[in-house]
Amino acid sequence: MLVLADDLGFSDLGCYGSEIRTPHLDALGDQGARMTAFYNTARCSPSRASLLTGLHPHQTGVGILTGSTLPEGYPGTLTPDCATMAEVLGDAGYRTALIGKWHLSTDISTPGPAWPSRRGFQHVWGPLGGSCSYFQSTSLVDGETPVSIDDPDFYLTEELGRRAESFVRSAADGADPFFVYLAFTAPHWPLHAPESAIESVAGRYAAGWDETRHDRLRRMVALGMFDEGTDLTDRDPAVVPWADVADQEWQQRRMEVYAAQVELMDAAVGRVVAALEETGTREDTLVIFLSDNGGCAEEIAPGWVDEMDPVPYSTPARTLGGERVRRGNDPTVVPGGPQSFASYGRPWAQVSNAPFREYKHWVHEGGIATPLIASWPSGGLTHGWVREPGQLPDLMTTVLEATGTRYPERRGLHAIPPPEGRSLLAAWKGEGGRGPEPVLYFEHEGNAAIRQGAWKAVRRYSQPWELYDLARDRTERHDLAASHPERLADLVASYARWAQRCGVRDRAPIVAGRPAPGRAGGLVAPFVSSVPAIR
């Protein structure tokens, strides 16, 4: 059971230091391995492509997002010369299901070779595209049949939990093993949750983002994730002190809705785990939970949806009750209900990524560090923190070892590259340290990084390389590039060889040929790193 959250930050679970209540995921963490240094690829679609194929996203056709950036960039859709985890396990006799978000096909209206139903998933239910309303979800399919929502009580996260539970109960009745990929849209914007769930967290963020971030680090130290004396990154320059914030009630409400979304996701996971227990399959089921990128600092410009041209595919113009939908972050609109379509913005994203800096899109720790929980009662996993680093391609290799499944050399007529990762089972069993030191590589939108052991070289697009010793400075506060030029040069040279081998495309021509906002794969607008201070 592979569970993926969407835009969940490193510290957004209770067992990773959060004030958000996640008892079901906390229980999985208590019963299994929790990694302190596992990494995604900083963005939703590339992370999904890498997670499901065991390759780096550039090798799969999804190097940036869905939507073509050819000829300079990537096809933006899952190519045929890679194999998904569902295809590999399906060929080995597993029943396979995708319940949730796909986001790996440019075309989400006409069934094609990059649809999940044609990439190894025998049972499919969920949105094919990216972000969508939780109350009136778009791009939903059941197999390959479009699904429309007319139920006023519908809420996507709860529905995904119900359907995953149903699949588990059905599959448990058969003789074949099963693989379920439960890919939530939560807690990706829009900020949507039932009012009762929001009320249950009311007042929790009255102290504001500064105090909340410090509290999270204190809990992380108490949990043993980090050592005493670990530095918290400075407040983002674009974020003002909480005491100076206007519209404090509105700002609190943004984070309250986000917290409610996470708690509802946790409840949905608990529902599926209960089904595993009740069907007697929990002991033999490896459950893996992680997030596709760090907390999201994206702001959404306000406007009435029915006045937009083009109308975003992800946003209904009116609610089921006939109200106009106001898209964007507008302090006059209370977020949470179906008439809104907002995000929680940079200040709360920095809370989600505590104690790190940067966000989704970037490959500093805040953009790529994810909680990862692995729980397998009969698998002999350690119950505690695993400090050995790992990244998404490792999960395919890990699942192959856990299931005794061989990876194919071909997919139909196509020769496919071998997985790029290494198995994490030994680390999860407390037997880490075997084999060579891992080397991890990252690139997204020209932001690049390489981690070898504790050393990490990282850069923002078009900016100089930085160098950090993560054993002493996990929060990347002290740049050692000037004092260790030879080490930095070695890491950068290794990165360049990897980028050439794995088909990383130069960012500058892609930017020069970028399509207009809203025209490629559901993109709302290009995200920029410099935004006005939140006041």
PDB file of N, CA and C in Angstrom, residues 32 63-64 68 130 150 158 176 179 182 192 204 245 261 302 319 370 387 445:
ATOM      1  N   GLY A  32       6.744   1.291  12.905  1.00  0.00           N
ATOM      2  CA  GLY A  32       7.631   1.047  11.780  1.00  0.00           C
ATOM      3  C   GLY A  32       8.790   2.021  11.764  1.00  0.00           C
ATOM      4  N   GLY A  63       9.617  15.812 -16.896  1.00  0.00           N
ATOM      5  CA  GLY A  63      10.718  16.490 -16.241  1.00  0.00           C
ATOM      6  C   GLY A  63      10.306  17.736 -15.490  1.00  0.00           C
ATOM      7  N   ILE A  64       9.160  18.328 -15.834  1.00  0.00           N
ATOM      8  CA  ILE A  64       8.716  19.558 -15.164  1.00  0.00           C
ATOM      9  C   ILE A  64       7.306  19.390 -14.618  1.00  0.00           C
ATOM     10  N   SER A  68       3.486  19.704 -22.641  1.00  0.00           N
ATOM     11  CA  SER A  68       4.739  19.621 -23.380  1.00  0.00           C
ATOM     12  C   SER A  68       5.531  20.920 -23.319  1.00  0.00           C
ATOM     13  N   GLY A 130      -4.338  17.813 -12.141  1.00  0.00           N
ATOM     14  CA  GLY A 130      -3.684  18.278 -10.935  1.00  0.00           C
ATOM     15  C   GLY A 130      -4.679  18.729  -9.892  1.00  0.00           C
ATOM     16  N   ASP A 150     -22.499  15.465  -8.356  1.00  0.00           N
ATOM     17  CA  ASP A 150     -23.700  16.256  -8.085  1.00  0.00           C
ATOM     18  C   ASP A 150     -24.210  16.026  -6.663  1.00  0.00           C
ATOM     19  N   GLU A 158     -12.428  12.026   1.638  1.00  0.00           N
ATOM     20  CA  GLU A 158     -13.216  10.956   2.249  1.00  0.00           C
ATOM     21  C   GLU A 158     -13.602   9.904   1.222  1.00  0.00           C
ATOM     22  N   ASP A 176      -4.881 -13.721  -4.713  1.00  0.00           N
ATOM     23  CA  ASP A 176      -3.733 -12.975  -5.231  1.00  0.00           C
ATOM     24  C   ASP A 176      -3.325 -11.860  -4.277  1.00  0.00           C
ATOM     25  N   PHE A 179      -1.747  -4.599  -4.691  1.00  0.00           N
ATOM     26  CA  PHE A 179      -1.006  -3.340  -4.608  1.00  0.00           C
ATOM     27  C   PHE A 179      -1.999  -2.211  -4.804  1.00  0.00           C
ATOM     28  N   LEU A 182      -2.606   4.788  -3.180  1.00  0.00           N
ATOM     29  CA  LEU A 182      -3.593   5.744  -2.677  1.00  0.00           C
ATOM     30  C   LEU A 182      -2.967   7.134  -2.735  1.00  0.00           C
ATOM     31  N   HIS A 192     -10.029  23.537   1.131  1.00  0.00           N
ATOM     32  CA  HIS A 192     -11.410  23.057   1.189  1.00  0.00           C
ATOM     33  C   HIS A 192     -11.533  22.012   2.292  1.00  0.00           C
ATOM     34  N   ARG A 204      -6.384  27.192  16.957  1.00  0.00           N
ATOM     35  CA  ARG A 204      -5.102  26.520  17.154  1.00  0.00           C
ATOM     36  C   ARG A 204      -3.929  27.386  16.713  1.00  0.00           C
ATOM     37  N   VAL A 245       0.995  41.518  11.387  1.00  0.00           N
ATOM     38  CA  VAL A 245       0.108  41.032  10.333  1.00  0.00           C
ATOM     39  C   VAL A 245      -1.282  41.639  10.471  1.00  0.00           C
ATOM     40  N   GLN A 261      -7.596  19.669   6.463  1.00  0.00           N
ATOM     41  CA  GLN A 261      -7.374  18.802   5.305  1.00  0.00           C
ATOM     42  C   GLN A 261      -6.421  17.658   5.651  1.00  0.00           C
ATOM     43  N   PRO A 302      -6.559  36.793  -7.015  1.00  0.00           N
ATOM     44  CA  PRO A 302      -8.012  36.710  -6.850  1.00  0.00           C
ATOM     45  C   PRO A 302      -8.780  37.114  -8.105  1.00  0.00           C
ATOM     46  N   THR A 319     -20.899  26.952  -7.416  1.00  0.00           N
ATOM     47  CA  THR A 319     -21.076  25.791  -6.554  1.00  0.00           C
ATOM     48  C   THR A 319     -22.318  25.020  -6.983  1.00  0.00           C
ATOM     49  N   THR A 370      10.815  15.022   2.784  1.00  0.00           N
ATOM     50  CA  THR A 370       9.468  14.534   3.058  1.00  0.00           C
ATOM     51  C   THR A 370       9.479  13.590   4.251  1.00  0.00           C
ATOM     52  N   ARG A 387      18.197   7.235   9.729  1.00  0.00           N
ATOM     53  CA  ARG A 387      18.884   8.476   9.347  1.00  0.00           C
ATOM     54  C   ARG A 387      19.629   8.358   8.022  1.00  0.00           C
ATOM     55  N   GLU A 445      13.289  22.609 -12.745  1.00  0.00           N
ATOM     56  CA  GLU A 445      13.210  23.980 -13.234  1.00  0.00           C
ATOM     57  C   GLU A 445      14.548  24.718 -13.101  1.00  0.00           C
TER      58      GLU A 445
END
